[in-house]
PDB file of C-alpha atoms in Angstrom:
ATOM      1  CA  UNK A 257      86.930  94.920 108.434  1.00 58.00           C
ATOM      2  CA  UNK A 258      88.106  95.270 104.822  1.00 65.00           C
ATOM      3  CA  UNK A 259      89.745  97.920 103.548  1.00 92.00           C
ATOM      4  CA  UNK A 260      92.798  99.987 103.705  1.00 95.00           C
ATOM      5  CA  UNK A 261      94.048 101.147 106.577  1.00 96.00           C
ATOM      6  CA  UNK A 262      97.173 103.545 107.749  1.00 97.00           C
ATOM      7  CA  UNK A 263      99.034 104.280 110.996  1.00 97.00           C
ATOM      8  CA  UNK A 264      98.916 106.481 112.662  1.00 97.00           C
ATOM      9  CA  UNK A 265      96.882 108.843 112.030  1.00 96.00           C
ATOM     10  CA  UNK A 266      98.669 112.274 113.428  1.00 97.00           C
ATOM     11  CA  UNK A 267     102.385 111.886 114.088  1.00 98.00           C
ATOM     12  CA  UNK A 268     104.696 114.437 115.301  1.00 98.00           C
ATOM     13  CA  UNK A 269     108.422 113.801 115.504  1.00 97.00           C
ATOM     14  CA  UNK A 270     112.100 115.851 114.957  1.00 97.00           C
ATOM     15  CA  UNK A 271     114.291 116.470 112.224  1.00 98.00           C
ATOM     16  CA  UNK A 272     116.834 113.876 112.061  1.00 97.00           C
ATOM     17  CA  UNK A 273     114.910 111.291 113.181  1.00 97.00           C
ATOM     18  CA  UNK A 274     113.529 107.976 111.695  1.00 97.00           C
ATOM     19  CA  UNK A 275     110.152 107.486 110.941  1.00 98.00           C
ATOM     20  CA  UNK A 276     107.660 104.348 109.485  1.00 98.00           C
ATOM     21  CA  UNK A 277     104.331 105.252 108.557  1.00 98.00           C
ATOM     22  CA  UNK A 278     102.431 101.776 107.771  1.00 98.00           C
ATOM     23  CA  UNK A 279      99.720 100.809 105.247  1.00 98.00           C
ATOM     24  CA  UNK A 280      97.883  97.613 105.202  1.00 97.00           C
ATOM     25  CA  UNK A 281      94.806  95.921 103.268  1.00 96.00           C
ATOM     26  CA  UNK A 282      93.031  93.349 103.714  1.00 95.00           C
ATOM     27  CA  UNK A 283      91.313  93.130  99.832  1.00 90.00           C
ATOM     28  CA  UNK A 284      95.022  91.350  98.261  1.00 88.00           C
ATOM     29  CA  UNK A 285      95.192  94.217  95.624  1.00 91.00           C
ATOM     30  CA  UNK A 286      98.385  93.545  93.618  1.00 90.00           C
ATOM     31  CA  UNK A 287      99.290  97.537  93.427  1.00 90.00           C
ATOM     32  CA  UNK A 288     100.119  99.684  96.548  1.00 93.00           C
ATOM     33  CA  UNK A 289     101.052 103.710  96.184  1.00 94.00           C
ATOM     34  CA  UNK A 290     102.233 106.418  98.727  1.00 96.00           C
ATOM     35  CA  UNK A 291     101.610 109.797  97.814  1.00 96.00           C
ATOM     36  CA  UNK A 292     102.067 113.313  99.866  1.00 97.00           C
ATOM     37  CA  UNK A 293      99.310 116.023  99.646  1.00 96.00           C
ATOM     38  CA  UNK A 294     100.751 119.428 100.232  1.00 93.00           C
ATOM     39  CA  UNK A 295      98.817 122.577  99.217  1.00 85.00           C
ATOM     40  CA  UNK A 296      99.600 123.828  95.758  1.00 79.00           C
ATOM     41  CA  UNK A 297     100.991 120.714  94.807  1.00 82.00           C
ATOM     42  CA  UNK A 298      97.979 118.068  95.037  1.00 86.00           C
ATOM     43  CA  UNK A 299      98.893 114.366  95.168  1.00 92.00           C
ATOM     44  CA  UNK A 300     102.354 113.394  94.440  1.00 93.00           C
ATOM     45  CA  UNK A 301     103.545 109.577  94.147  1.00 92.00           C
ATOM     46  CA  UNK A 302     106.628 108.973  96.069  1.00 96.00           C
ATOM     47  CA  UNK A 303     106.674 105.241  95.461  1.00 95.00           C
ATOM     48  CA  UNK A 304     104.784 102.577  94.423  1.00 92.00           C
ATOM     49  CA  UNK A 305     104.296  98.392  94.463  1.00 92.00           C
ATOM     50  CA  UNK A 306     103.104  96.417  91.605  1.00 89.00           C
ATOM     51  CA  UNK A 307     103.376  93.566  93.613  1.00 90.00           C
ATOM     52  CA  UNK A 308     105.550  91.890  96.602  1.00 92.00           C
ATOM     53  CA  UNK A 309     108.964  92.482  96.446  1.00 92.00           C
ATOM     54  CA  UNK A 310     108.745  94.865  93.573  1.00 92.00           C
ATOM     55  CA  UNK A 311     108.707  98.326  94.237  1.00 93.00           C
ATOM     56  CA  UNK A 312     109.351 101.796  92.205  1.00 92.00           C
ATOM     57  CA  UNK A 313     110.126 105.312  92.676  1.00 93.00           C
ATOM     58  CA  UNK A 314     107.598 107.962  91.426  1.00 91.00           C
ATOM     59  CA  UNK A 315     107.413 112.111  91.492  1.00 90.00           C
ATOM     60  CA  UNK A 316     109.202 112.818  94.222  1.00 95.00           C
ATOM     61  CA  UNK A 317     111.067 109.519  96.423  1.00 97.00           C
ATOM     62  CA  UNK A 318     114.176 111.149  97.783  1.00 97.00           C
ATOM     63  CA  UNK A 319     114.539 110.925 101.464  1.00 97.00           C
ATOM     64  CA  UNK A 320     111.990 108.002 101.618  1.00 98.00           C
ATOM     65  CA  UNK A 321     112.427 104.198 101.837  1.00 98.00           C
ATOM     66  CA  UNK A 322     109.523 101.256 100.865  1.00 97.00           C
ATOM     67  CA  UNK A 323     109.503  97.872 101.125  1.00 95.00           C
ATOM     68  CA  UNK A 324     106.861  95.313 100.471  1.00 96.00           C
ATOM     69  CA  UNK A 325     107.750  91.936 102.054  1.00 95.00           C
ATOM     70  CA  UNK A 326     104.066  90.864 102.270  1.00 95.00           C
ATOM     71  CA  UNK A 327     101.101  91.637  99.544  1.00 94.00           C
ATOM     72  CA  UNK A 328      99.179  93.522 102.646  1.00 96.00           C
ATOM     73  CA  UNK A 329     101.532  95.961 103.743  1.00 97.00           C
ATOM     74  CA  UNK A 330     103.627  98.756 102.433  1.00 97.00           C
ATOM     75  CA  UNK A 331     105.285 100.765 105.235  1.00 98.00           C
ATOM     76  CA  UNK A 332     106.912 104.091 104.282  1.00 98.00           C
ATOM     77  CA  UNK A 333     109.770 105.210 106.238  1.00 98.00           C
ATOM     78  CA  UNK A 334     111.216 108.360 106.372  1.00 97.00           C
ATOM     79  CA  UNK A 335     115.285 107.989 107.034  1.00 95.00           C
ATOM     80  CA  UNK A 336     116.144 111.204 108.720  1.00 97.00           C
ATOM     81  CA  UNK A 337     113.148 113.413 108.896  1.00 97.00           C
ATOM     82  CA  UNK A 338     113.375 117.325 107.772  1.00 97.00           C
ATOM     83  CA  UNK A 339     110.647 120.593 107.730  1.00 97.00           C
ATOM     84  CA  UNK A 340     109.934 119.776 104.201  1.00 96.00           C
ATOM     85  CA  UNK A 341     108.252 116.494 104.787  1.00 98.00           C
ATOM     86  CA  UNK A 342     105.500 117.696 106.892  1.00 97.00           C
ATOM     87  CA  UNK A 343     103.040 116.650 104.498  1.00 97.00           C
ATOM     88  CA  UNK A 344      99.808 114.677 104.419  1.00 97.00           C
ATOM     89  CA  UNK A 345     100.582 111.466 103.396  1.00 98.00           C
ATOM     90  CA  UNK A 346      98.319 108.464 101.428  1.00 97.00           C
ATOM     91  CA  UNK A 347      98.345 105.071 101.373  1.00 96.00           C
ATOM     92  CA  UNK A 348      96.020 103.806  98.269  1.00 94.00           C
ATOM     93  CA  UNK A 349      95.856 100.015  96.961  1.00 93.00           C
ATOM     94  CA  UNK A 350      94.353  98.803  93.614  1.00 90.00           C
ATOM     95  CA  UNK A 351      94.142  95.397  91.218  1.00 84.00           C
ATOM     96  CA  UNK A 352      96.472  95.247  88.763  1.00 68.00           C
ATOM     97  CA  UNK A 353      94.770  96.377  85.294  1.00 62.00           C
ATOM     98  CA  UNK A 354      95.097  93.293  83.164  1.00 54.00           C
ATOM     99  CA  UNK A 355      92.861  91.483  85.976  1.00 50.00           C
ATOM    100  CA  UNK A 356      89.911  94.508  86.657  1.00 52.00           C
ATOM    101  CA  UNK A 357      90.654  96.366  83.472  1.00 54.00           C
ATOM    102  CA  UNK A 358      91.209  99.618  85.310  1.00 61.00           C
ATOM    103  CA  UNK A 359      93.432 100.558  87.842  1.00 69.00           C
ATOM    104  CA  UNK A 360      90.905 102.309  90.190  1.00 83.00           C
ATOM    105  CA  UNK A 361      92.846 102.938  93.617  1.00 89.00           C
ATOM    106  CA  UNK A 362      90.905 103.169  97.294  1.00 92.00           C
ATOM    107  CA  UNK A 363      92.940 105.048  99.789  1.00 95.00           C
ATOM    108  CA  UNK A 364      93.488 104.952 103.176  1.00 96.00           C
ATOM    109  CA  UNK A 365      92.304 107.823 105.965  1.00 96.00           C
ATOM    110  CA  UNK A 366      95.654 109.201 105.594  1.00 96.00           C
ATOM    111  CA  UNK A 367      98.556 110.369 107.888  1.00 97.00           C
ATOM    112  CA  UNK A 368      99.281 114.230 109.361  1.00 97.00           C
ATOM    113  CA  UNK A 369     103.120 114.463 109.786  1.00 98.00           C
ATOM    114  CA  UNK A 370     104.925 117.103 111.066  1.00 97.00           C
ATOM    115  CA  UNK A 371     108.135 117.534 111.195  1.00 97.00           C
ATOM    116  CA  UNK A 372     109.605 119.799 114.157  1.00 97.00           C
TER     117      UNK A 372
ATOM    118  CA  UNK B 264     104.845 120.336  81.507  1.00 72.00           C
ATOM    119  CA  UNK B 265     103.228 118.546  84.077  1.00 81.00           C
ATOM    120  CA  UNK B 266     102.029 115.212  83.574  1.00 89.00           C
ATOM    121  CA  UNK B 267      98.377 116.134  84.381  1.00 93.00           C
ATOM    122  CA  UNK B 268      96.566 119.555  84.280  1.00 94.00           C
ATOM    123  CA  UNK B 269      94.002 121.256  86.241  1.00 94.00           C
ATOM    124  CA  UNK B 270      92.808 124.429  86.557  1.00 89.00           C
ATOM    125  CA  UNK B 271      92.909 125.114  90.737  1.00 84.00           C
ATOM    126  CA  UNK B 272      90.066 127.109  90.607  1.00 85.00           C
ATOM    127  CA  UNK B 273      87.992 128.040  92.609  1.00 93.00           C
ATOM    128  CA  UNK B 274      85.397 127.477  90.363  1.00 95.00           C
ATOM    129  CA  UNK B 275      81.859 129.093  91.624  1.00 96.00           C
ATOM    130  CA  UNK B 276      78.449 127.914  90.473  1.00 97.00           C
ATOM    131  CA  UNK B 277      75.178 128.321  91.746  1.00 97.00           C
ATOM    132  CA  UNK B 278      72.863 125.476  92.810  1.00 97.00           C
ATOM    133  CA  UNK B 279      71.394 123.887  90.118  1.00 97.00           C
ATOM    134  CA  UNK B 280      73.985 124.466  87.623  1.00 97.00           C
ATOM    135  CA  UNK B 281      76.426 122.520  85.699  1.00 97.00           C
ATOM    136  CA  UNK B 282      79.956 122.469  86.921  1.00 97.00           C
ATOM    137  CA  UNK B 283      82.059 121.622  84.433  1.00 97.00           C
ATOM    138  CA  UNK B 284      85.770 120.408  85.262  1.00 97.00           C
ATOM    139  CA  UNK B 285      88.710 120.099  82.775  1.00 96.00           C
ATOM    140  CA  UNK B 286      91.609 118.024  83.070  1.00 96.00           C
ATOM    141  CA  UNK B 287      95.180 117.841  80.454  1.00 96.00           C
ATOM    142  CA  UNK B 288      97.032 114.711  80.453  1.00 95.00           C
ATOM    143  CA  UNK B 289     101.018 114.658  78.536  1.00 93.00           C
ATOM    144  CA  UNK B 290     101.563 110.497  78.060  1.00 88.00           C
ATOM    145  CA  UNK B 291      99.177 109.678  74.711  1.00 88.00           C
ATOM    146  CA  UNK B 292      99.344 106.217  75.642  1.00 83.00           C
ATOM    147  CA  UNK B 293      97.441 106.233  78.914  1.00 86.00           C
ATOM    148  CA  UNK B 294      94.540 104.307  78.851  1.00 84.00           C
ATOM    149  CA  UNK B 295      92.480 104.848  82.004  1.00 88.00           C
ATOM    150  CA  UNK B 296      91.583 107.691  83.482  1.00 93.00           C
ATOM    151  CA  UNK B 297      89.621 108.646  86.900  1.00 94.00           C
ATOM    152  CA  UNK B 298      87.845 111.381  88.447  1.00 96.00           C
ATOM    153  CA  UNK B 299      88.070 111.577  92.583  1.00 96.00           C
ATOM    154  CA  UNK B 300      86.423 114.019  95.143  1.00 97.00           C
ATOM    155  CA  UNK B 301      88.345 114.579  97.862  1.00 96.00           C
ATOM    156  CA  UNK B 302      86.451 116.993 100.829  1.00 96.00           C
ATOM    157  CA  UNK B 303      88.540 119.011 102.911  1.00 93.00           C
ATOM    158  CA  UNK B 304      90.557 117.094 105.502  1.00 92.00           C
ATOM    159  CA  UNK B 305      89.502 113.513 103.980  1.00 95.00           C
ATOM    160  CA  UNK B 306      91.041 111.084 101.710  1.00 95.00           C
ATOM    161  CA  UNK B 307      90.159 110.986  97.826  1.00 95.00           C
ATOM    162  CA  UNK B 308      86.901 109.384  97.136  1.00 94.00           C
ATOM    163  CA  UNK B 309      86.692 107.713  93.106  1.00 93.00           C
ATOM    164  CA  UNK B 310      83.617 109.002  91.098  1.00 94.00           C
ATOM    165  CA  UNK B 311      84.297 108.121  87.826  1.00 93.00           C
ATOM    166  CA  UNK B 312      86.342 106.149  86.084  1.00 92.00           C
ATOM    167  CA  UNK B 313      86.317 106.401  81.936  1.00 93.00           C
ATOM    168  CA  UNK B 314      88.461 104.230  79.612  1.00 90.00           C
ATOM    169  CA  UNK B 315      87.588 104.644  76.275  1.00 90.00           C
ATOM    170  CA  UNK B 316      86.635 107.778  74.024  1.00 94.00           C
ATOM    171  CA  UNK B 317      83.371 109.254  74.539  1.00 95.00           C
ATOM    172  CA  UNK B 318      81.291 109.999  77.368  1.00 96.00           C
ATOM    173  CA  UNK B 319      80.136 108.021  79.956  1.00 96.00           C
ATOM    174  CA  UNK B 320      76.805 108.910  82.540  1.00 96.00           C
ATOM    175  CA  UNK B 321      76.792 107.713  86.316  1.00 95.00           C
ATOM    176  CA  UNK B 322      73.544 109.403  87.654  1.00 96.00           C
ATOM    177  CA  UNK B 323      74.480 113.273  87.894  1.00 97.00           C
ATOM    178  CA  UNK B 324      77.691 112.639  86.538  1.00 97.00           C
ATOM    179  CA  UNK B 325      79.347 112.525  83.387  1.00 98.00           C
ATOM    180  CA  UNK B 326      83.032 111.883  82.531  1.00 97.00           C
ATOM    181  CA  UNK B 327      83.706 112.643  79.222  1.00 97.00           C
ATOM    182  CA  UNK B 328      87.393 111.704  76.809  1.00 96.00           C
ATOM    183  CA  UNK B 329      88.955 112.335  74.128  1.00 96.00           C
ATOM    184  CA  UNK B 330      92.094 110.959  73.298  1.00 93.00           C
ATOM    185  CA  UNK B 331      93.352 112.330  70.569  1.00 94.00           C
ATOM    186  CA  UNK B 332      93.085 115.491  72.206  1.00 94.00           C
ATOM    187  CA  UNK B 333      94.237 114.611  75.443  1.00 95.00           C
ATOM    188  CA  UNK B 334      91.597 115.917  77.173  1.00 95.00           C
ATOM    189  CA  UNK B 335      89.228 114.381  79.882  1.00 97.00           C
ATOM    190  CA  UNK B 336      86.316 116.405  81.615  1.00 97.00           C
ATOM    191  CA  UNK B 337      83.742 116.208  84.315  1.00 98.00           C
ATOM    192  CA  UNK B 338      80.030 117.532  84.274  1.00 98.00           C
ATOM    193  CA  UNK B 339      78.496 117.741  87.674  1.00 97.00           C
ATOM    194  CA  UNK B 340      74.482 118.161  86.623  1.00 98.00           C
ATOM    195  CA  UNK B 341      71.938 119.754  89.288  1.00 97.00           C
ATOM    196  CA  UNK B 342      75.290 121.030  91.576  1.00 97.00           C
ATOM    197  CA  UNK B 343      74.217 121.147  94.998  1.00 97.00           C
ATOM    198  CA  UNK B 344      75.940 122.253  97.802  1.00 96.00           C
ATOM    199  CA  UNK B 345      77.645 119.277  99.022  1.00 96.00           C
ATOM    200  CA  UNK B 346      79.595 118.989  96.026  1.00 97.00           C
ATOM    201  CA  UNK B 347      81.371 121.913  96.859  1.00 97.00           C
ATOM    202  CA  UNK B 348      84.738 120.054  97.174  1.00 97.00           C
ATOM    203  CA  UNK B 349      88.290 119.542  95.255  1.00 96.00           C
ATOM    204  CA  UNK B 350      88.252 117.492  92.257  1.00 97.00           C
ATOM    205  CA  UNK B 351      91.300 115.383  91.447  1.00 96.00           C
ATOM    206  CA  UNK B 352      91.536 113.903  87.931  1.00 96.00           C
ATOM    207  CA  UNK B 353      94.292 111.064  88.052  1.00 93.00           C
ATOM    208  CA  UNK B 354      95.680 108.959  84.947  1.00 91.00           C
ATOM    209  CA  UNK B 355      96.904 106.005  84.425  1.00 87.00           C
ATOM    210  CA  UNK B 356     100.552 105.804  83.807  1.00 79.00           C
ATOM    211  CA  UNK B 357     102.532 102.420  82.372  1.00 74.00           C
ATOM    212  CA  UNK B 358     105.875 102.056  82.238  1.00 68.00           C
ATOM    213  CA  UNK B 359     108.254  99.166  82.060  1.00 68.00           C
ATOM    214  CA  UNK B 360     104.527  96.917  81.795  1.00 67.00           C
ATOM    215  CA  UNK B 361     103.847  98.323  85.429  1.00 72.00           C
ATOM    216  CA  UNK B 362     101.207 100.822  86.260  1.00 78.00           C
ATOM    217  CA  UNK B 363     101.265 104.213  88.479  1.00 83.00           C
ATOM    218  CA  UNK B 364      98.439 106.929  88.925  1.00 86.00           C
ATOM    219  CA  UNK B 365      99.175 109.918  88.580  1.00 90.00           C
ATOM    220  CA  UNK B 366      97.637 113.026  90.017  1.00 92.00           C
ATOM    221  CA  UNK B 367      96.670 116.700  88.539  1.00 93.00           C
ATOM    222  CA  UNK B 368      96.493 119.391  91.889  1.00 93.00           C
ATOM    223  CA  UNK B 369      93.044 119.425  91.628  1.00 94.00           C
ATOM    224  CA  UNK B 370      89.827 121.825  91.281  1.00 95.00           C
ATOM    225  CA  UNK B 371      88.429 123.448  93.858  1.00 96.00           C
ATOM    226  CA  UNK B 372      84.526 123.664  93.287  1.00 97.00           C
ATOM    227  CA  UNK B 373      82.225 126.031  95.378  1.00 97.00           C
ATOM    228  CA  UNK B 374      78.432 125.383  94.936  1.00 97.00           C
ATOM    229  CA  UNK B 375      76.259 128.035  96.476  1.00 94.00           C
ATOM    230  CA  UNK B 376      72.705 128.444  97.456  1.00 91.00           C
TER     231      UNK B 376
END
């Protein structure tokens, strides 16, 4: 089916270790963004793609590592894991505004990750 | 100053009211702008989208900018109880000819019977 999708959907995992949390879609959107939801704070960007092989940091991308080898996915990994990034975390995709004229983004179901 | 502004809320209106929903933005040259519900333990859903100055209707509805002011608002019309959820405005950022959305913390709206 088309859409966005992330994995997995609840993870659970302790400090210090590594973690990938993926993102793919299947609609070719040129832009790809990871944000965190914690209470208080609403949606922060960590990082985001423009396009394959290009990649940015946004608010808040310490402790957090992207890459974007293929348009469809943009796996987030965590290095070394700590308490603080128990978060709810967002994959959302969007065309690039010079080609829709907006940059509208559809996210994914999102991932719970807690950090023990 | 944060990039985008929201008032948290909770803001309470009976059915059948209007909600209204007010959102800051600090970058004057942002150019699009969105409006997403987002119901408790689900992802953000977009509503609205509005790119120039003015208002703009999409049944109940309305998004409303003004950019010299930096201001962009939602009007919920007829509020019924399954819009009680948090409202996200998000703005378009460029920089370096690339785009990133940003995010205000959202309102939280209550509609009750």
């Amino acid at each position: 089916d088309a859409g966005i999708t992330q994995s997995p959907r609840y993870k659970i995992t302790e400090t210090g270790r590594q973690v990938t949390l993926m993102c793919h879609q299947t609609w070719s959107h040129s832009y790809m963004f990871w944000y965190r939801q914690d209470l208080g704070h609403g949606l922060r960007l960590i990082y985001y793609s423009a396009a394959a092989d290009i990649t940015d940091k946004g608010e808040v991308p310490d402790g957090y590592v992207v890459s974007r080898s293929k348009t469809e996915n943009f796996p987030l990994t965590l290095e070394s894991a700590t308490r603080s990034q128990t978060s709810v975390y967002f994959c959302a995709s969007s065309e690039s505004r010079a080609r829709s004229g907006g940059t509208e983004a559809f996210f994914g179901q999102g991932t719970r990750l807690t950090v023990v | 100053q944060k990039e985008v502004e929201q008032n948290s809320g909770p803001l309470s209106v009976p059915e059948g009211a209007i909600a209204s929903l007010n959102c800051t933005y600090s970058d004057r040259g942002s150019q699009s702008f969105f409006w997403y519900r987002q119901y408790s333990g689900k992802s953000p859903e977009l509503i609205m989208s509005i790119y120039s100055n003015g208002d703009k209707e999409d049944g109940r509805f309305t998004a409303q900018l003004n950019k010299a002011s930096q201001y962009v608002s939602l009007l919920i019309r007829d509020s019924q109880p399954s819009d009680s959820a948090t409202y996200l405005c998000a703005v378009n950022k460029n920089s370096y000819n690339t785009d990133k959305l940003i995010f205000g913390t959202g309102t939280r709206l209550q509609v009750f019977p």
